[in-house]
Tab-separated table of C-alpha atoms and ligand atoms in Angstrom:
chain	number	residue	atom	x	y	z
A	1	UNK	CA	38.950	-36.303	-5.148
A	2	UNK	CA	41.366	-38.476	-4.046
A	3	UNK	CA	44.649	-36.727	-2.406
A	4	UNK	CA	42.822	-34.079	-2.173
A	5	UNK	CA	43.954	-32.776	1.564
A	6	UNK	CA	40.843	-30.931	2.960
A	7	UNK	CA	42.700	-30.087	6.080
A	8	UNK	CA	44.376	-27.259	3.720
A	9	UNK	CA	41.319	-25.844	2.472
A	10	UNK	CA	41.284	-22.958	4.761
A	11	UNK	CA	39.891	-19.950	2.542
A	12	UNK	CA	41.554	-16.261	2.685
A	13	UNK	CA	39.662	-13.904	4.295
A	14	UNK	CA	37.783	-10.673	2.005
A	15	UNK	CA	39.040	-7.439	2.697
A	16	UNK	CA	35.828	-5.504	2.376
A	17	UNK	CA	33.155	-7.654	4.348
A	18	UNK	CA	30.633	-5.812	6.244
A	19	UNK	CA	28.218	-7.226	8.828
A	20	UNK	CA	25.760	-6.268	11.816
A	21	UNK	CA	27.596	-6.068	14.879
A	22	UNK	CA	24.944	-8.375	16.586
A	23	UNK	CA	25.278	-10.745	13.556
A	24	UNK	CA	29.545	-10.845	13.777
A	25	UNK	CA	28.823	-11.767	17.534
A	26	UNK	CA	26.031	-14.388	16.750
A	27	UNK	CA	28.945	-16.209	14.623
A	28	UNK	CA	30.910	-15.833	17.206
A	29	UNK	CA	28.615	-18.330	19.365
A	30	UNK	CA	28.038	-20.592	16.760
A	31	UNK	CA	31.845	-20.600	16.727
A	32	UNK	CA	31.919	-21.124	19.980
A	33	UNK	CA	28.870	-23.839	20.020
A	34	UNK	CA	30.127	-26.354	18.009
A	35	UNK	CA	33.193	-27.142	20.012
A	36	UNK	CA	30.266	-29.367	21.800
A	37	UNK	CA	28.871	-30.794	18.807
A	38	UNK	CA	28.324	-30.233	14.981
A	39	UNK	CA	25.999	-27.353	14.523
A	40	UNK	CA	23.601	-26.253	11.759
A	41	UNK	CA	23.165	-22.806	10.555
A	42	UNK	CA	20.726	-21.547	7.829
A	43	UNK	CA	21.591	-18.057	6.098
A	44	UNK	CA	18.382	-16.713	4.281
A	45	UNK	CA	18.396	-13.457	1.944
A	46	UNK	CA	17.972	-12.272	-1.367
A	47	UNK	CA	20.300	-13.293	-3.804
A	48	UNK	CA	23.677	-11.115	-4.308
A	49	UNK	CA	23.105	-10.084	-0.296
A	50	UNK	CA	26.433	-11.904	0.731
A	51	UNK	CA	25.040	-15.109	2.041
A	52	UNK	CA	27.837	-17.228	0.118
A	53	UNK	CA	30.656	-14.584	1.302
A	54	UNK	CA	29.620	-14.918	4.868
A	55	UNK	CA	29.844	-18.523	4.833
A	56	UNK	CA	33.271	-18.346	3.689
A	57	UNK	CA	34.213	-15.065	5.717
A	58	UNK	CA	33.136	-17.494	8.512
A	59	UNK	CA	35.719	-20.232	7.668
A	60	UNK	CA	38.677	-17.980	6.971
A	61	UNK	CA	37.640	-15.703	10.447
A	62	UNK	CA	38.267	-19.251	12.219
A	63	UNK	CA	40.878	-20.857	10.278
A	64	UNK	CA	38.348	-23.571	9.687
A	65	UNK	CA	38.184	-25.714	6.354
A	66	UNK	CA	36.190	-25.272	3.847
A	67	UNK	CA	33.738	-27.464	1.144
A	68	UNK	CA	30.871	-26.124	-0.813
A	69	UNK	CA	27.941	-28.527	-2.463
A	70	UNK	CA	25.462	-27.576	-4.505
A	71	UNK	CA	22.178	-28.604	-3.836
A	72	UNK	CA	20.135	-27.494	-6.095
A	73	UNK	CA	21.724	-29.844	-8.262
A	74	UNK	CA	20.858	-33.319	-6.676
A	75	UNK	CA	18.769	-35.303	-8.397
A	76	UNK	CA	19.305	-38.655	-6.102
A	77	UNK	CA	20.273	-39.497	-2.754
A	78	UNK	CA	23.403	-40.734	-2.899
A	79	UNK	CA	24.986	-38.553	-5.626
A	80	UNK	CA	26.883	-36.048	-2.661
A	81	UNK	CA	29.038	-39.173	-1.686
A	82	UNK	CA	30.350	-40.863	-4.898
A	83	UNK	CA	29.113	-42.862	-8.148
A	84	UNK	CA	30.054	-45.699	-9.487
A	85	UNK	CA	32.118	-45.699	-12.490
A	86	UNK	CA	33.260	-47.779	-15.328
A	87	UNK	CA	37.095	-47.951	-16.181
A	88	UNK	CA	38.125	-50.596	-18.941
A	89	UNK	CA	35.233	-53.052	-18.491
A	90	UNK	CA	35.112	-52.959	-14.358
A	91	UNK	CA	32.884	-50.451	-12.593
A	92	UNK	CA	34.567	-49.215	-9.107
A	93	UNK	CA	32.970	-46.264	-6.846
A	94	UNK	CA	33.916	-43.097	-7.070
A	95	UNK	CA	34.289	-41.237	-3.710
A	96	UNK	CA	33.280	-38.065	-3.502
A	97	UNK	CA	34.367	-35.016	-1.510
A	98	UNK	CA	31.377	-34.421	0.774
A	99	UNK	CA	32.346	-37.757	2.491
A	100	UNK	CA	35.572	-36.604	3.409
A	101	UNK	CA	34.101	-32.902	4.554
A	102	UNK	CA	31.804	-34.569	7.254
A	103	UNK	CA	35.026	-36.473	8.092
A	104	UNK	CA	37.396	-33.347	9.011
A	105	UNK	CA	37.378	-31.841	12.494
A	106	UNK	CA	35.515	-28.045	12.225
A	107	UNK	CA	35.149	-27.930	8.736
A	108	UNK	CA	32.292	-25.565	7.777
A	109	UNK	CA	30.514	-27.491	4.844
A	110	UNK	CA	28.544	-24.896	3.096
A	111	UNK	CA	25.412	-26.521	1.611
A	112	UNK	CA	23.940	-24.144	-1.541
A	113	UNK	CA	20.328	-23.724	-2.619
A	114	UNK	CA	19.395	-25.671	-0.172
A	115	UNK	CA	15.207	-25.011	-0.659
A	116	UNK	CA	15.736	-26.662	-4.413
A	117	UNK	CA	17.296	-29.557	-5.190
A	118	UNK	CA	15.964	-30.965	-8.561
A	119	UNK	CA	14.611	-34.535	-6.438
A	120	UNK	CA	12.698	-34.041	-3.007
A	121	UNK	CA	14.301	-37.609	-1.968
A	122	UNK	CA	17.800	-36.244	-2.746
A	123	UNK	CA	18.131	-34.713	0.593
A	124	UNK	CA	17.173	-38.243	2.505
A	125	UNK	CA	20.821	-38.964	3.182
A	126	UNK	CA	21.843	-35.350	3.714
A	127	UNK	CA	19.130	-35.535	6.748
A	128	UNK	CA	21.119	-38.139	8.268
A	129	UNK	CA	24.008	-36.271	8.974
A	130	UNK	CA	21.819	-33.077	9.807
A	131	UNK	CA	20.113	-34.979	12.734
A	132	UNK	CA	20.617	-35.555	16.309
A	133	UNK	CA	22.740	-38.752	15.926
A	134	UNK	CA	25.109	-37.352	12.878
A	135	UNK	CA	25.862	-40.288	10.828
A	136	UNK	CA	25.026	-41.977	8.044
A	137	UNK	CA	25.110	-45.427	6.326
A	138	UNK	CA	25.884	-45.609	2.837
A	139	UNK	CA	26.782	-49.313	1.196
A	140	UNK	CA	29.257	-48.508	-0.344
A	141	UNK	CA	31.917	-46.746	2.355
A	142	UNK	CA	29.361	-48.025	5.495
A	143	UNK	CA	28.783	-46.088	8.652
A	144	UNK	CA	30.281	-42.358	8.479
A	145	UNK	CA	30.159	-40.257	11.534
A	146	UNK	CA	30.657	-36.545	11.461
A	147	UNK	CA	33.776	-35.130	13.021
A	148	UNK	CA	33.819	-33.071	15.694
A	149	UNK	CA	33.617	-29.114	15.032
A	150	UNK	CA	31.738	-29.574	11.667
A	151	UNK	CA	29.725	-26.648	11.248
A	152	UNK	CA	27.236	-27.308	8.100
A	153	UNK	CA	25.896	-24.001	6.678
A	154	UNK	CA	22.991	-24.065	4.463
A	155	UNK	CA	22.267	-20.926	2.119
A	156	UNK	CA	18.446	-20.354	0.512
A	157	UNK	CA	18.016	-17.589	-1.987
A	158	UNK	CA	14.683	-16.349	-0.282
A	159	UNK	CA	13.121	-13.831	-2.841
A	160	UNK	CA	10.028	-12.707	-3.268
A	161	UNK	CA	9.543	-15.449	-5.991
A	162	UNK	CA	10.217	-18.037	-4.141
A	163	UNK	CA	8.241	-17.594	-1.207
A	164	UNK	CA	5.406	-19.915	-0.691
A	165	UNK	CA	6.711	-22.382	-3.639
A	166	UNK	CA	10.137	-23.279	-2.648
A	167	UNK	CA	9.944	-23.159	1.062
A	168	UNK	CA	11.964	-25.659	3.233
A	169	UNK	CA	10.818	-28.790	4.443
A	170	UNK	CA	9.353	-27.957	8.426
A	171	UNK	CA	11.577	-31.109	9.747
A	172	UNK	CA	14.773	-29.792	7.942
A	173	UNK	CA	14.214	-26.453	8.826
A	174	UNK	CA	13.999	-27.598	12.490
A	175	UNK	CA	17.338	-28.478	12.978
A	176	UNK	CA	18.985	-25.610	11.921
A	177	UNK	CA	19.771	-22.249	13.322
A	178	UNK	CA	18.974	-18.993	11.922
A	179	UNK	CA	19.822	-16.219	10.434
A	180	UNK	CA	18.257	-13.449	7.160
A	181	UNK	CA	20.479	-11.495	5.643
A	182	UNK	CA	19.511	-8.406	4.274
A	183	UNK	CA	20.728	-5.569	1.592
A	184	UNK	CA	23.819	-3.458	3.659
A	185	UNK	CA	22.672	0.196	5.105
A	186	UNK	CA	22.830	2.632	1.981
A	187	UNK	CA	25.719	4.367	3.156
A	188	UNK	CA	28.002	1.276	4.377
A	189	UNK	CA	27.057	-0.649	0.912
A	190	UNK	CA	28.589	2.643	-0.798
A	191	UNK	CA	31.772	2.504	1.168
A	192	UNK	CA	31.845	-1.236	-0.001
A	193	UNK	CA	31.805	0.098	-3.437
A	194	UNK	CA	34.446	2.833	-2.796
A	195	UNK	CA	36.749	0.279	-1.442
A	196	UNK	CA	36.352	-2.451	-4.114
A	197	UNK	CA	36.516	-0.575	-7.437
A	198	UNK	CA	38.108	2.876	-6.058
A	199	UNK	CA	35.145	4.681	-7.738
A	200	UNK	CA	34.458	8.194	-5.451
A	201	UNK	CA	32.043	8.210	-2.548
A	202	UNK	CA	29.834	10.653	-4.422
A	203	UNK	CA	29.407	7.941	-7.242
A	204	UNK	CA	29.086	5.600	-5.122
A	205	UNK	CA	26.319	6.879	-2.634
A	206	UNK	CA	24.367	7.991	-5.999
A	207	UNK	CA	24.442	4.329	-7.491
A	208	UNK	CA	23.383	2.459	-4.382
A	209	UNK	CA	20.563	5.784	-4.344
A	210	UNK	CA	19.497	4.485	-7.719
A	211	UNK	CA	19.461	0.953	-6.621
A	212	UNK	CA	17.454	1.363	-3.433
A	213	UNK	CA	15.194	3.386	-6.022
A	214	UNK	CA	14.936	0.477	-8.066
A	215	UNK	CA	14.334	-2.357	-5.136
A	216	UNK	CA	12.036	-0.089	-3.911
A	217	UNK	CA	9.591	1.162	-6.439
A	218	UNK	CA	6.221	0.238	-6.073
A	219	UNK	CA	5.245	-0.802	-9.198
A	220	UNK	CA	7.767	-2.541	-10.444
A	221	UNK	CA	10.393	-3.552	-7.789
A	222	UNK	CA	13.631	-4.673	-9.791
A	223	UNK	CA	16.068	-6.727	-7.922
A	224	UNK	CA	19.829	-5.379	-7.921
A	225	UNK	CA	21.886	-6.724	-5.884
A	226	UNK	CA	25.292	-6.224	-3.924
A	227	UNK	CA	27.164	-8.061	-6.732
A	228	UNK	CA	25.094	-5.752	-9.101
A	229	UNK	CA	25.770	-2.909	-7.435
A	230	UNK	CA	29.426	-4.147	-7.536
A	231	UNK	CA	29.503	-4.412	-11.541
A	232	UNK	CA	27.865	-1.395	-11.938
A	233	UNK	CA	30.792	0.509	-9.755
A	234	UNK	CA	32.862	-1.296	-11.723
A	235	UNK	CA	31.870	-0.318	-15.259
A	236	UNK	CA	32.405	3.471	-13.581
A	237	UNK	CA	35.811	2.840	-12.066
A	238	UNK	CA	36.658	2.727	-16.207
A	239	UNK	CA	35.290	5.269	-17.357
A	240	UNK	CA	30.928	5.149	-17.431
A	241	UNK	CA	28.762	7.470	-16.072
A	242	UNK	CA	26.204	6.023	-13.302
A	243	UNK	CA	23.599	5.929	-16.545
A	244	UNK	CA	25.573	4.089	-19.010
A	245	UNK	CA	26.541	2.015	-16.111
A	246	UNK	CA	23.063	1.326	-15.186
A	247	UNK	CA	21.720	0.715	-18.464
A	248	UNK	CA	24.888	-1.582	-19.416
A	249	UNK	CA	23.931	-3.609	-15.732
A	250	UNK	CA	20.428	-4.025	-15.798
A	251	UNK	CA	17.681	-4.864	-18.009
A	252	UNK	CA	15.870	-1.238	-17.035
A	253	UNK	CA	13.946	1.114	-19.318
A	254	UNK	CA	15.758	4.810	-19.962
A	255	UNK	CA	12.528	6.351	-18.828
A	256	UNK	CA	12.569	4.501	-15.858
A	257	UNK	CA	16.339	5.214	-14.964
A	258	UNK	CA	15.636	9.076	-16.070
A	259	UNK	CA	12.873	9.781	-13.243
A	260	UNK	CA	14.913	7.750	-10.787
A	261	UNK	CA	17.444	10.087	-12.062
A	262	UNK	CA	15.780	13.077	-12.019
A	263	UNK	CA	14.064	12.774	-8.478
A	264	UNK	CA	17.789	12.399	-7.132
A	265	UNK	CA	18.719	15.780	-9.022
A	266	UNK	CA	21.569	14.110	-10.525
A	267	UNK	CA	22.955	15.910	-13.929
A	268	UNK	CA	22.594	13.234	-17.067
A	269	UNK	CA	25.459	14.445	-18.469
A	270	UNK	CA	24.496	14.339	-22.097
A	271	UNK	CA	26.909	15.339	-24.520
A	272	UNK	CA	26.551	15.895	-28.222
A	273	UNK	CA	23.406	17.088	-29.913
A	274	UNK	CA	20.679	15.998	-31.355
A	275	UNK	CA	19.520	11.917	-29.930
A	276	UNK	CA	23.387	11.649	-28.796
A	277	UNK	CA	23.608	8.988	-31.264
A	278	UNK	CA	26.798	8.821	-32.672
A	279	UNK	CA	27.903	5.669	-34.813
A	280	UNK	CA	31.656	4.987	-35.699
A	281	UNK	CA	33.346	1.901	-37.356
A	282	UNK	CA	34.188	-0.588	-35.076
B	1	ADP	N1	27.855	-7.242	3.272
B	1	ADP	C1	28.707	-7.197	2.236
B	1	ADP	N2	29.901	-6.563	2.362
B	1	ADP	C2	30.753	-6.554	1.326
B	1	ADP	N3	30.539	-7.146	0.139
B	1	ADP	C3	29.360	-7.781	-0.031
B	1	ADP	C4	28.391	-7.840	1.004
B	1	ADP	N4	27.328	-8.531	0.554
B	1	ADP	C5	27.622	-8.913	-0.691
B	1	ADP	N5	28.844	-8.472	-1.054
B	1	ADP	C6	29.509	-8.727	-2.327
B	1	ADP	O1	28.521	-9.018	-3.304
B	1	ADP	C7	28.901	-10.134	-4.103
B	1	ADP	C8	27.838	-11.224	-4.028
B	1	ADP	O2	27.837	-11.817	-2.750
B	1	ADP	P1	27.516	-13.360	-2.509
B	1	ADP	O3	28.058	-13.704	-1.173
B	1	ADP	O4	27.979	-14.182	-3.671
B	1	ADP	O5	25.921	-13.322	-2.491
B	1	ADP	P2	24.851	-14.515	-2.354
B	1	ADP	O6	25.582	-15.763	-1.995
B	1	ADP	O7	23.916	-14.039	-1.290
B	1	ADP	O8	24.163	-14.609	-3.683
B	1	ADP	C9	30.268	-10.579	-3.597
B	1	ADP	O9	31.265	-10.012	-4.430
B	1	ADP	C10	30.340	-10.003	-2.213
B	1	ADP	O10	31.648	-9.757	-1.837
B	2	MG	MG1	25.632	-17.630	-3.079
C-alpha cells in the first residue's frame, strides 16, 4: 500500500441514513471524546442492521479518514501489519495498511467481525493498540504509537446463532464502548425504501409488514434484513409484485408468504388461469 495517502480517505456521506436521535448524539461524544485520546467503540446488531454504514456515516459526518480490516479473516498475529515477501530470490516485508491507519491523526479504523477471527492468538497484537498505553512493537517496523484522534470501531454480527458460541473475549470487550443496533421502526425503514429505489410508500410499508412478519414468527423466525429489505424494493422498483419479489429474495415457502399475505389483506394479484404457469422460449 505504498503511496497510498490515507489522509484522503475521507468517505462521502449516504443520503438515506437513519438513526436514534439519542444514538446520533452518543456519536457525537465519542466525537467529541477522542480529541483526548484514541477511543474504542463496539457496534453490535444483526447482520444487514447498518452497523458497517454507521461506521462509515461516522467518518464522512466528521471528515475523518477512513480504513476497514477484516477480522474474521486473521489467522496470525502479525498478518494486519505486513508479510514478508519474495521478489527475484530476496524476501523484503511487505507493509501493510493497518500500520499506517493507527498512524493518521482521527482516522476511524473500522475493525469487522470482530467476535471471529479464524486464530484466537490473531488478535494478540490488535490488543496492543486497543489498550491503555496504545502501541505496539512489531520487529519488523519497531515501536508504533497510535495517533491522536484515532477512533477504532469494532462491528460483531450478534445473531441469534451466534450467541453463546462466538461471544467476545471479557478483556477485549472491556475496553470498548457500546452500542446494539437494532432493525429501523417499521415505518422509518419504509421511508428508507421509498427513498432508495423510488418504489411507493404503500409498497413499501407492505414489504417491511411482510418482513417484520417473517423476523417475527414464532416458529420459524427468518432473518431479512435492511439490505434484504433493500433488494426486495428493488426487484419492485422494476416491475415485481411484493410476492415475486419476496419469493425471488428469500429462501421462503409460498405457503408461508401466502398467510403472511393473507393476514395483511393484501390482494395476490394472480393473473392467468389455471396454476399461473406459463412457459415461453427463452
Ligand atoms: N438505519 C438505516 N438507514 C438506512 N439504510 C440502512 C440502515 N440500516 C441499514 N441500511 C442499509 O442496509 C444495507 C446493509 O447495511 P450494512 O451497514 O452493510 O449492514 P451490516 O454492516 O450491519 O451488515 C446498506 O445498504 C444500508 O445502507
Ligand atoms: Mg457490515
Amino acid at each position: 500500500m505504498a503511496g497510498f495517502d490515507l489522509s484522503a480517505a475521507v468517505p462521502t456521506p449516504e443520503e438515506h441514513f437513519f438513526l436514534e436521535e439519542r444514538e446520533i448524539v452518543y456519536l457525537e461524544r465519542i466525537h467529541e471524546l477522542s480529541k483526548r485520546h484514541p477511543v474504542n467503540l463496539l457496534v453490535a446488531g444483526k447482520q444487514g442492521c447498518g452497523k458497517s454504514t454507521l461506521v462509515r456515516q461516522f467518518a464522512a459526518r466528521n471528515s475523518r479518514p477512513m480504513a476497514t480490516f477484516q477480522i474474521g479473516i486473521l489467522s496470525e498475529p502479525g498478518q494486519l501489519f505486513g508479510e514478508h515477501r519474495l521478489k527475484e530470490g530476496e524476501t523484503y516485508y511487505q507493509k501493510f495498511l493497518f500500520p499506517q491507519a493507527i498512524q493518521t491523526p482521527g482516522c476511524v479504523i473500522h475493525l469487522e467481525e470482530i467476535n471471529r477471527p479464524e486464530h484466537p492468538k490473531a488478535l494478540n497484537m490488535l490488543f496492543s493498540v486497543l489498550a491503555e498505553d496504545r502501541r505496539v512493537w512489531t520487529d519488523e517496523l519497531g515501536l508504533l504509537q497510535v495517533a491522536e484522534g484515532v477512533v477504532f470501531v469494532a462491528t460483531l454480527n450478534e445473531g441469534d446463532e451466534f450467541i453463546g458460541t462466538e461471544m467476545l473475549d471479557a478483556a477485549l470487550r472491556d475496553r470498548f464502548y457500546v452500542t446494539l443496533l437494532g432493525y429501523l421502526p417499521a415505518e422509518i425503514e419504509a421511508r428508507v425504501l421509498e427513498l432508495k429505489t423510488g418504489i411507493d410508500s404503500a409498497d413499501a410499508l407492505t414489504v417491511v409488514n411482510v418482513a417484520n412478519q417473517l423476523r417475527g414468527n414464532a416458529q420459524e423466525p427468518i432473518t431479512v434484513s435492511t439490505r434484504h429489505t433493500l433488494m426486495i424494493a428493488e426487484l419492485i422498483s422494476v416491475g415485481a409484485s411484493v410476492k415475486e419479489a419476496f419469493i425471488n429474495s428469500l429462501s421462503v415457502s409460498k405457503d408461508v408468504l401466502e398467510s403472511i399475505l393473507l393476514s395483511l389483506h393484501i390482494q395476490l394479484g394472480q393473473t392467468g388461469k389455471g396454476n399461473g404457469l406459463r412457459y415461453r422460449s427463452y
